[in-house]
Amino acid sequence: MKDLSNYDQHIENAINWFWDVFPDMITAIIILIVGLWFIKFINRLTRKFFDRKDYDVALESFLMQLINVGLKVLLFVAVVTQLGVESTSLLAVLGSAGLAIGLALQGSLANFAGGILILFFKPFKIGDFISAQGVDGTVKEITIFTTKLNTFGNQVAIIPNGQLSNNNIINYNAEETRRDKIDIGIGYGSNIKEAKDILLQICKEQTTILKDPEPQVFVGELGDSSVNLTLRFWANNEDFWAVHFFVIEELKSRFDKANIEIPFPQRVVHTPK
């Protein structure tokens, strides 16, 4: 009977505890629901604000994510505090947890810092074509921790911001124009002046090749089996690849018509008699 009496006492204590915390639980749920709605409202308001302003797209995305995460952390603190957890104790726990998580996620913190450096110094922006970490692609999105690139094959390459901010980056869109360099070998018996004139004529006729600075052709090297010419010209970024491939095809066609030899590697094998 004593055990049964203790069991009833425990049930009664549990029921009393439930009714004691029930108002706080209801209030916490209301705070959670209203808080989530409020966060969505702030996000929409922030988005409309950015849409009316001409800010950098990457900066807008970064700030949107930062505001969203910060508001959710504050909402979590408010809900837990309403359930009876003292704010000082909660802050102490969060501080300890933050230290432990920080030590465990040093790479993520480095990526976060890298994202801030990228947004501050702006080595590239969304839409730029860059080469970094062995990947070439167009910047699609800059998030808190990573940067996404669209490659030539339309794959998405995700690169941590920490590595981007601490290594070399080539931004092909940083300037409006870009210089191309095409190396072409001709036979030692071919007329060098005629070959140079043909290359310059191609550049003169092609309207997408800039005339200032002027295109240049010079002998870059006397190779083992060819005289190697180097053609250099400038073009706008949007025309670069189209004119690059055009010039290569056109010079081959015109060299063939002028009987200018483009030698290919040959190997002579001597067999003993």
PDB file of C-alpha atoms in Angstrom, residues 5-267:
ATOM      1  CA  SER A   5       0.619   5.691  -2.158  1.00  0.00           C
ATOM      2  CA  ASN A   6       4.029   6.871  -3.389  1.00  0.00           C
ATOM      3  CA  TYR A   7       2.975   6.163  -6.975  1.00  0.00           C
ATOM      4  CA  ASP A   8      -0.165   8.254  -6.547  1.00  0.00           C
ATOM      5  CA  GLN A   9       1.921  11.015  -5.008  1.00  0.00           C
ATOM      6  CA  HIS A  10       4.266  11.034  -8.007  1.00  0.00           C
ATOM      7  CA  ILE A  11       1.320  11.215 -10.394  1.00  0.00           C
ATOM      8  CA  GLU A  12      -0.165  14.067  -8.424  1.00  0.00           C
ATOM      9  CA  ASN A  13       3.174  15.928  -8.378  1.00  0.00           C
ATOM     10  CA  ALA A  14       3.548  15.455 -12.131  1.00  0.00           C
ATOM     11  CA  ILE A  15       0.051  16.793 -12.744  1.00  0.00           C
ATOM     12  CA  ASN A  16       0.689  19.779 -10.496  1.00  0.00           C
ATOM     13  CA  TRP A  17       3.993  20.452 -12.260  1.00  0.00           C
ATOM     14  CA  PHE A  18       2.292  20.254 -15.640  1.00  0.00           C
ATOM     15  CA  TRP A  19      -0.365  22.777 -14.639  1.00  0.00           C
ATOM     16  CA  ASP A  20       2.347  25.024 -13.218  1.00  0.00           C
ATOM     17  CA  VAL A  21       4.344  25.074 -16.459  1.00  0.00           C
ATOM     18  CA  PHE A  22       1.340  24.850 -18.794  1.00  0.00           C
ATOM     19  CA  PRO A  23       0.838  28.651 -19.026  1.00  0.00           C
ATOM     20  CA  ASP A  24       4.533  29.127 -19.762  1.00  0.00           C
ATOM     21  CA  MET A  25       4.426  26.389 -22.437  1.00  0.00           C
ATOM     22  CA  ILE A  26       1.416  28.021 -24.109  1.00  0.00           C
ATOM     23  CA  THR A  27       3.141  31.408 -23.967  1.00  0.00           C
ATOM     24  CA  ALA A  28       6.352  29.887 -25.369  1.00  0.00           C
ATOM     25  CA  ILE A  29       4.435  28.290 -28.251  1.00  0.00           C
ATOM     26  CA  ILE A  30       2.721  31.590 -28.996  1.00  0.00           C
ATOM     27  CA  ILE A  31       6.103  33.377 -28.915  1.00  0.00           C
ATOM     28  CA  LEU A  32       7.510  30.747 -31.283  1.00  0.00           C
ATOM     29  CA  ILE A  33       4.647  31.044 -33.788  1.00  0.00           C
ATOM     30  CA  VAL A  34       4.569  34.844 -33.667  1.00  0.00           C
ATOM     31  CA  GLY A  35       8.370  34.985 -33.791  1.00  0.00           C
ATOM     32  CA  LEU A  36       8.567  32.802 -36.918  1.00  0.00           C
ATOM     33  CA  TRP A  37       5.901  34.946 -38.586  1.00  0.00           C
ATOM     34  CA  PHE A  38       7.783  38.080 -37.563  1.00  0.00           C
ATOM     35  CA  ILE A  39      11.047  36.712 -38.983  1.00  0.00           C
ATOM     36  CA  LYS A  40       9.349  35.974 -42.315  1.00  0.00           C
ATOM     37  CA  PHE A  41       7.886  39.480 -42.289  1.00  0.00           C
ATOM     38  CA  ILE A  42      11.321  41.028 -41.612  1.00  0.00           C
ATOM     39  CA  ASN A  43      12.864  38.909 -44.367  1.00  0.00           C
ATOM     40  CA  ARG A  44      10.230  40.076 -46.870  1.00  0.00           C
ATOM     41  CA  LEU A  45      10.663  43.672 -45.733  1.00  0.00           C
ATOM     42  CA  THR A  46      14.447  43.407 -46.081  1.00  0.00           C
ATOM     43  CA  ARG A  47      14.109  41.859 -49.529  1.00  0.00           C
ATOM     44  CA  LYS A  48      11.851  44.712 -50.691  1.00  0.00           C
ATOM     45  CA  PHE A  49      14.321  47.225 -49.276  1.00  0.00           C
ATOM     46  CA  PHE A  50      17.213  45.636 -51.193  1.00  0.00           C
ATOM     47  CA  ASP A  51      15.105  45.461 -54.369  1.00  0.00           C
ATOM     48  CA  ARG A  52      14.631  49.232 -54.243  1.00  0.00           C
ATOM     49  CA  LYS A  53      18.343  49.849 -53.687  1.00  0.00           C
ATOM     50  CA  ASP A  54      21.210  49.183 -56.059  1.00  0.00           C
ATOM     51  CA  TYR A  55      23.353  47.118 -53.709  1.00  0.00           C
ATOM     52  CA  ASP A  56      25.710  44.325 -54.691  1.00  0.00           C
ATOM     53  CA  VAL A  57      23.752  41.080 -55.165  1.00  0.00           C
ATOM     54  CA  ALA A  58      26.287  39.053 -53.178  1.00  0.00           C
ATOM     55  CA  LEU A  59      26.124  41.526 -50.281  1.00  0.00           C
ATOM     56  CA  GLU A  60      22.337  41.374 -50.285  1.00  0.00           C
ATOM     57  CA  SER A  61      22.346  37.560 -50.138  1.00  0.00           C
ATOM     58  CA  PHE A  62      24.942  37.539 -47.364  1.00  0.00           C
ATOM     59  CA  LEU A  63      23.073  40.076 -45.220  1.00  0.00           C
ATOM     60  CA  MET A  64      19.761  38.280 -45.759  1.00  0.00           C
ATOM     61  CA  GLN A  65      21.222  35.031 -44.453  1.00  0.00           C
ATOM     62  CA  LEU A  66      22.919  36.789 -41.551  1.00  0.00           C
ATOM     63  CA  ILE A  67      19.715  38.582 -40.497  1.00  0.00           C
ATOM     64  CA  ASN A  68      17.691  35.370 -40.764  1.00  0.00           C
ATOM     65  CA  VAL A  69      20.121  33.369 -38.611  1.00  0.00           C
ATOM     66  CA  GLY A  70      20.482  36.162 -36.044  1.00  0.00           C
ATOM     67  CA  LEU A  71      16.711  36.566 -35.601  1.00  0.00           C
ATOM     68  CA  LYS A  72      16.216  32.822 -35.185  1.00  0.00           C
ATOM     69  CA  VAL A  73      18.891  32.707 -32.490  1.00  0.00           C
ATOM     70  CA  LEU A  74      17.152  35.530 -30.622  1.00  0.00           C
ATOM     71  CA  LEU A  75      13.818  33.735 -30.978  1.00  0.00           C
ATOM     72  CA  PHE A  76      15.331  30.546 -29.549  1.00  0.00           C
ATOM     73  CA  VAL A  77      16.639  32.460 -26.538  1.00  0.00           C
ATOM     74  CA  ALA A  78      13.221  34.090 -25.969  1.00  0.00           C
ATOM     75  CA  VAL A  79      11.366  30.751 -26.144  1.00  0.00           C
ATOM     76  CA  VAL A  80      13.760  28.914 -23.828  1.00  0.00           C
ATOM     77  CA  THR A  81      13.742  31.808 -21.345  1.00  0.00           C
ATOM     78  CA  GLN A  82       9.921  31.739 -21.275  1.00  0.00           C
ATOM     79  CA  LEU A  83      10.060  28.057 -20.316  1.00  0.00           C
ATOM     80  CA  GLY A  84      11.849  28.980 -17.103  1.00  0.00           C
ATOM     81  CA  VAL A  85      15.506  28.805 -18.006  1.00  0.00           C
ATOM     82  CA  GLU A  86      17.338  31.802 -16.545  1.00  0.00           C
ATOM     83  CA  SER A  87      18.867  34.050 -19.171  1.00  0.00           C
ATOM     84  CA  THR A  88      22.226  34.201 -17.373  1.00  0.00           C
ATOM     85  CA  SER A  89      22.414  30.405 -17.214  1.00  0.00           C
ATOM     86  CA  LEU A  90      21.325  30.158 -20.830  1.00  0.00           C
ATOM     87  CA  LEU A  91      23.973  32.630 -21.954  1.00  0.00           C
ATOM     88  CA  ALA A  92      26.615  30.709 -19.992  1.00  0.00           C
ATOM     89  CA  VAL A  93      25.545  27.460 -21.662  1.00  0.00           C
ATOM     90  CA  LEU A  94      25.437  29.081 -25.091  1.00  0.00           C
ATOM     91  CA  GLY A  95      28.871  30.578 -24.487  1.00  0.00           C
ATOM     92  CA  SER A  96      30.345  27.213 -23.530  1.00  0.00           C
ATOM     93  CA  ALA A  97      28.581  25.513 -26.403  1.00  0.00           C
ATOM     94  CA  GLY A  98      29.742  28.228 -28.772  1.00  0.00           C
ATOM     95  CA  LEU A  99      33.354  27.739 -27.664  1.00  0.00           C
ATOM     96  CA  ALA A 100      33.123  23.973 -28.137  1.00  0.00           C
ATOM     97  CA  ILE A 101      31.410  24.320 -31.495  1.00  0.00           C
ATOM     98  CA  GLY A 102      33.932  26.960 -32.553  1.00  0.00           C
ATOM     99  CA  LEU A 103      36.831  24.627 -31.807  1.00  0.00           C
ATOM    100  CA  ALA A 104      35.106  21.796 -33.653  1.00  0.00           C
ATOM    101  CA  LEU A 105      34.170  23.948 -36.624  1.00  0.00           C
ATOM    102  CA  GLN A 106      37.278  26.026 -37.129  1.00  0.00           C
ATOM    103  CA  GLY A 107      37.058  25.484 -40.870  1.00  0.00           C
ATOM    104  CA  SER A 108      33.493  26.807 -40.985  1.00  0.00           C
ATOM    105  CA  LEU A 109      34.485  29.894 -38.991  1.00  0.00           C
ATOM    106  CA  ALA A 110      37.359  30.457 -41.406  1.00  0.00           C
ATOM    107  CA  ASN A 111      34.891  30.195 -44.280  1.00  0.00           C
ATOM    108  CA  PHE A 112      32.587  32.695 -42.570  1.00  0.00           C
ATOM    109  CA  ALA A 113      35.480  35.127 -42.127  1.00  0.00           C
ATOM    110  CA  GLY A 114      36.483  34.489 -45.740  1.00  0.00           C
ATOM    111  CA  GLY A 115      32.969  35.367 -46.883  1.00  0.00           C
ATOM    112  CA  ILE A 116      33.155  38.685 -45.040  1.00  0.00           C
ATOM    113  CA  LEU A 117      36.554  39.444 -46.632  1.00  0.00           C
ATOM    114  CA  ILE A 118      35.206  38.634 -50.098  1.00  0.00           C
ATOM    115  CA  LEU A 119      32.246  40.970 -49.613  1.00  0.00           C
ATOM    116  CA  PHE A 120      34.457  43.698 -48.170  1.00  0.00           C
ATOM    117  CA  PHE A 121      37.313  43.648 -50.699  1.00  0.00           C
ATOM    118  CA  LYS A 122      35.162  42.426 -53.647  1.00  0.00           C
ATOM    119  CA  PRO A 123      37.763  40.478 -55.663  1.00  0.00           C
ATOM    120  CA  PHE A 124      34.810  39.312 -57.755  1.00  0.00           C
ATOM    121  CA  LYS A 125      31.041  39.679 -57.940  1.00  0.00           C
ATOM    122  CA  ILE A 126      28.113  37.593 -59.130  1.00  0.00           C
ATOM    123  CA  GLY A 127      28.314  37.167 -62.908  1.00  0.00           C
ATOM    124  CA  ASP A 128      32.128  37.401 -63.091  1.00  0.00           C
ATOM    125  CA  PHE A 129      34.103  34.624 -64.753  1.00  0.00           C
ATOM    126  CA  ILE A 130      36.932  33.583 -62.439  1.00  0.00           C
ATOM    127  CA  SER A 131      39.582  30.914 -62.049  1.00  0.00           C
ATOM    128  CA  ALA A 132      40.248  29.715 -58.496  1.00  0.00           C
ATOM    129  CA  GLN A 133      41.240  26.495 -56.742  1.00  0.00           C
ATOM    130  CA  GLY A 134      41.671  24.764 -60.103  1.00  0.00           C
ATOM    131  CA  VAL A 135      38.100  25.590 -61.156  1.00  0.00           C
ATOM    132  CA  ASP A 136      36.980  27.956 -63.939  1.00  0.00           C
ATOM    133  CA  GLY A 137      33.437  29.251 -63.892  1.00  0.00           C
ATOM    134  CA  THR A 138      30.948  32.082 -63.586  1.00  0.00           C
ATOM    135  CA  VAL A 139      30.106  33.201 -60.058  1.00  0.00           C
ATOM    136  CA  LYS A 140      26.530  32.112 -59.378  1.00  0.00           C
ATOM    137  CA  GLU A 141      26.102  32.808 -55.674  1.00  0.00           C
ATOM    138  CA  ILE A 142      28.138  33.986 -52.679  1.00  0.00           C
ATOM    139  CA  THR A 143      26.810  32.573 -49.393  1.00  0.00           C
ATOM    140  CA  ILE A 144      28.006  32.881 -45.802  1.00  0.00           C
ATOM    141  CA  PHE A 145      30.363  29.904 -46.064  1.00  0.00           C
ATOM    142  CA  THR A 146      30.798  29.059 -49.752  1.00  0.00           C
ATOM    143  CA  THR A 147      30.861  30.494 -53.258  1.00  0.00           C
ATOM    144  CA  LYS A 148      29.106  28.671 -56.108  1.00  0.00           C
ATOM    145  CA  LEU A 149      30.462  28.693 -59.666  1.00  0.00           C
ATOM    146  CA  ASN A 150      28.818  27.568 -62.896  1.00  0.00           C
ATOM    147  CA  THR A 151      31.458  25.732 -64.955  1.00  0.00           C
ATOM    148  CA  PHE A 152      31.674  25.425 -68.749  1.00  0.00           C
ATOM    149  CA  GLY A 153      29.804  22.127 -68.567  1.00  0.00           C
ATOM    150  CA  ASN A 154      26.999  23.750 -66.489  1.00  0.00           C
ATOM    151  CA  GLN A 155      28.068  21.965 -63.331  1.00  0.00           C
ATOM    152  CA  VAL A 156      27.937  23.803 -60.021  1.00  0.00           C
ATOM    153  CA  ALA A 157      31.301  23.994 -58.239  1.00  0.00           C
ATOM    154  CA  ILE A 158      31.113  24.862 -54.531  1.00  0.00           C
ATOM    155  CA  ILE A 159      34.297  26.404 -53.118  1.00  0.00           C
ATOM    156  CA  PRO A 160      34.766  27.259 -49.408  1.00  0.00           C
ATOM    157  CA  ASN A 161      35.187  30.996 -48.861  1.00  0.00           C
ATOM    158  CA  GLY A 162      38.179  30.445 -46.567  1.00  0.00           C
ATOM    159  CA  GLN A 163      40.185  28.945 -49.428  1.00  0.00           C
ATOM    160  CA  LEU A 164      39.057  31.622 -51.878  1.00  0.00           C
ATOM    161  CA  SER A 165      40.063  34.498 -49.599  1.00  0.00           C
ATOM    162  CA  ASN A 166      43.524  33.034 -48.899  1.00  0.00           C
ATOM    163  CA  ASN A 167      44.578  31.897 -52.377  1.00  0.00           C
ATOM    164  CA  ASN A 168      45.079  33.287 -55.858  1.00  0.00           C
ATOM    165  CA  ILE A 169      42.043  34.314 -57.901  1.00  0.00           C
ATOM    166  CA  ILE A 170      42.005  35.294 -61.574  1.00  0.00           C
ATOM    167  CA  ASN A 171      39.033  37.513 -62.401  1.00  0.00           C
ATOM    168  CA  TYR A 172      38.588  37.641 -66.177  1.00  0.00           C
ATOM    169  CA  ASN A 173      35.836  40.274 -65.939  1.00  0.00           C
ATOM    170  CA  ALA A 174      37.674  42.735 -63.725  1.00  0.00           C
ATOM    171  CA  GLU A 175      38.564  44.754 -66.844  1.00  0.00           C
ATOM    172  CA  GLU A 176      36.311  45.501 -69.807  1.00  0.00           C
ATOM    173  CA  THR A 177      38.847  44.300 -72.379  1.00  0.00           C
ATOM    174  CA  ARG A 178      41.107  41.281 -72.583  1.00  0.00           C
ATOM    175  CA  ARG A 179      44.207  40.431 -74.619  1.00  0.00           C
ATOM    176  CA  ASP A 180      44.436  37.144 -76.491  1.00  0.00           C
ATOM    177  CA  LYS A 181      47.658  35.317 -77.373  1.00  0.00           C
ATOM    178  CA  ILE A 182      47.712  32.737 -80.143  1.00  0.00           C
ATOM    179  CA  ASP A 183      50.874  30.797 -80.995  1.00  0.00           C
ATOM    180  CA  ILE A 184      51.169  29.298 -84.479  1.00  0.00           C
ATOM    181  CA  GLY A 185      54.108  27.456 -86.011  1.00  0.00           C
ATOM    182  CA  ILE A 186      55.052  27.684 -89.696  1.00  0.00           C
ATOM    183  CA  GLY A 187      57.631  25.715 -91.646  1.00  0.00           C
ATOM    184  CA  TYR A 188      61.179  26.977 -91.977  1.00  0.00           C
ATOM    185  CA  GLY A 189      60.679  27.192 -95.744  1.00  0.00           C
ATOM    186  CA  SER A 190      57.589  29.419 -95.442  1.00  0.00           C
ATOM    187  CA  ASN A 191      57.625  33.181 -95.920  1.00  0.00           C
ATOM    188  CA  ILE A 192      57.552  34.768 -92.453  1.00  0.00           C
ATOM    189  CA  LYS A 193      56.531  38.223 -93.714  1.00  0.00           C
ATOM    190  CA  GLU A 194      53.640  36.821 -95.721  1.00  0.00           C
ATOM    191  CA  ALA A 195      52.417  34.829 -92.707  1.00  0.00           C
ATOM    192  CA  LYS A 196      52.589  37.910 -90.483  1.00  0.00           C
ATOM    193  CA  ASP A 197      50.718  39.996 -93.076  1.00  0.00           C
ATOM    194  CA  ILE A 198      47.935  37.390 -93.238  1.00  0.00           C
ATOM    195  CA  LEU A 199      47.519  37.393 -89.465  1.00  0.00           C
ATOM    196  CA  LEU A 200      47.399  41.181 -89.296  1.00  0.00           C
ATOM    197  CA  GLN A 201      44.914  41.285 -92.196  1.00  0.00           C
ATOM    198  CA  ILE A 202      42.611  38.921 -90.318  1.00  0.00           C
ATOM    199  CA  CYS A 203      42.722  41.217 -87.303  1.00  0.00           C
ATOM    200  CA  LYS A 204      42.116  44.269 -89.500  1.00  0.00           C
ATOM    201  CA  GLU A 205      39.026  42.739 -91.098  1.00  0.00           C
ATOM    202  CA  GLN A 206      37.496  41.437 -87.872  1.00  0.00           C
ATOM    203  CA  THR A 207      35.420  44.257 -86.354  1.00  0.00           C
ATOM    204  CA  THR A 208      35.324  42.716 -82.859  1.00  0.00           C
ATOM    205  CA  ILE A 209      39.112  42.937 -82.595  1.00  0.00           C
ATOM    206  CA  LEU A 210      40.092  46.286 -81.119  1.00  0.00           C
ATOM    207  CA  LYS A 211      42.304  48.499 -83.244  1.00  0.00           C
ATOM    208  CA  ASP A 212      43.722  50.340 -80.230  1.00  0.00           C
ATOM    209  CA  PRO A 213      45.974  48.865 -78.949  1.00  0.00           C
ATOM    210  CA  GLU A 214      47.013  47.546 -82.349  1.00  0.00           C
ATOM    211  CA  PRO A 215      47.343  43.791 -82.962  1.00  0.00           C
ATOM    212  CA  GLN A 216      50.927  42.520 -82.970  1.00  0.00           C
ATOM    213  CA  VAL A 217      52.677  39.591 -84.639  1.00  0.00           C
ATOM    214  CA  PHE A 218      56.259  38.606 -83.926  1.00  0.00           C
ATOM    215  CA  VAL A 219      58.563  35.601 -84.039  1.00  0.00           C
ATOM    216  CA  GLY A 220      58.410  34.136 -80.583  1.00  0.00           C
ATOM    217  CA  GLU A 221      60.700  31.142 -80.999  1.00  0.00           C
ATOM    218  CA  LEU A 222      62.751  29.143 -83.472  1.00  0.00           C
ATOM    219  CA  GLY A 223      61.533  25.673 -82.636  1.00  0.00           C
ATOM    220  CA  ASP A 224      62.899  22.264 -83.522  1.00  0.00           C
ATOM    221  CA  SER A 225      60.650  21.903 -86.562  1.00  0.00           C
ATOM    222  CA  SER A 226      58.883  25.244 -86.947  1.00  0.00           C
ATOM    223  CA  VAL A 227      59.165  29.013 -86.734  1.00  0.00           C
ATOM    224  CA  ASN A 228      56.728  29.901 -83.963  1.00  0.00           C
ATOM    225  CA  LEU A 229      54.796  33.125 -84.477  1.00  0.00           C
ATOM    226  CA  THR A 230      52.855  34.840 -81.704  1.00  0.00           C
ATOM    227  CA  LEU A 231      49.710  36.850 -82.458  1.00  0.00           C
ATOM    228  CA  ARG A 232      48.402  39.242 -79.823  1.00  0.00           C
ATOM    229  CA  PHE A 233      45.235  41.288 -80.011  1.00  0.00           C
ATOM    230  CA  TRP A 234      42.629  42.877 -77.743  1.00  0.00           C
ATOM    231  CA  ALA A 235      38.867  42.317 -77.612  1.00  0.00           C
ATOM    232  CA  ASN A 236      35.967  43.142 -75.342  1.00  0.00           C
ATOM    233  CA  ASN A 237      35.127  40.465 -72.775  1.00  0.00           C
ATOM    234  CA  GLU A 238      31.812  39.601 -74.395  1.00  0.00           C
ATOM    235  CA  ASP A 239      33.519  39.035 -77.792  1.00  0.00           C
ATOM    236  CA  PHE A 240      36.679  37.313 -76.562  1.00  0.00           C
ATOM    237  CA  TRP A 241      35.938  33.612 -77.067  1.00  0.00           C
ATOM    238  CA  ALA A 242      34.038  34.051 -80.333  1.00  0.00           C
ATOM    239  CA  VAL A 243      36.879  36.010 -81.944  1.00  0.00           C
ATOM    240  CA  HIS A 244      39.495  33.649 -80.445  1.00  0.00           C
ATOM    241  CA  PHE A 245      38.037  30.594 -82.178  1.00  0.00           C
ATOM    242  CA  PHE A 246      37.330  32.547 -85.379  1.00  0.00           C
ATOM    243  CA  VAL A 247      40.946  33.662 -85.723  1.00  0.00           C
ATOM    244  CA  ILE A 248      42.287  30.135 -85.226  1.00  0.00           C
ATOM    245  CA  GLU A 249      40.013  28.714 -87.919  1.00  0.00           C
ATOM    246  CA  GLU A 250      40.570  31.622 -90.306  1.00  0.00           C
ATOM    247  CA  LEU A 251      44.372  31.579 -90.089  1.00  0.00           C
ATOM    248  CA  LYS A 252      44.429  27.859 -90.895  1.00  0.00           C
ATOM    249  CA  SER A 253      42.235  28.433 -93.942  1.00  0.00           C
ATOM    250  CA  ARG A 254      44.284  31.369 -95.255  1.00  0.00           C
ATOM    251  CA  PHE A 255      47.619  29.668 -94.597  1.00  0.00           C
ATOM    252  CA  ASP A 256      46.441  26.705 -96.675  1.00  0.00           C
ATOM    253  CA  LYS A 257      45.484  29.002 -99.557  1.00  0.00           C
ATOM    254  CA  ALA A 258      48.869  30.755 -99.394  1.00  0.00           C
ATOM    255  CA  ASN A 259      50.707  27.404 -99.192  1.00  0.00           C
ATOM    256  CA  ILE A 260      52.176  28.328 -95.830  1.00  0.00           C
ATOM    257  CA  GLU A 261      53.035  25.100 -94.101  1.00  0.00           C
ATOM    258  CA  ILE A 262      51.902  24.432 -90.519  1.00  0.00           C
ATOM    259  CA  PRO A 263      54.244  21.570 -89.601  1.00  0.00           C
ATOM    260  CA  PHE A 264      53.230  18.768 -87.305  1.00  0.00           C
ATOM    261  CA  PRO A 265      55.539  16.652 -85.130  1.00  0.00           C
ATOM    262  CA  GLN A 266      57.373  14.019 -87.104  1.00  0.00           C
ATOM    263  CA  ARG A 267      59.613  11.179 -86.026  1.00  0.00           C
TER     264      ARG A 267
END
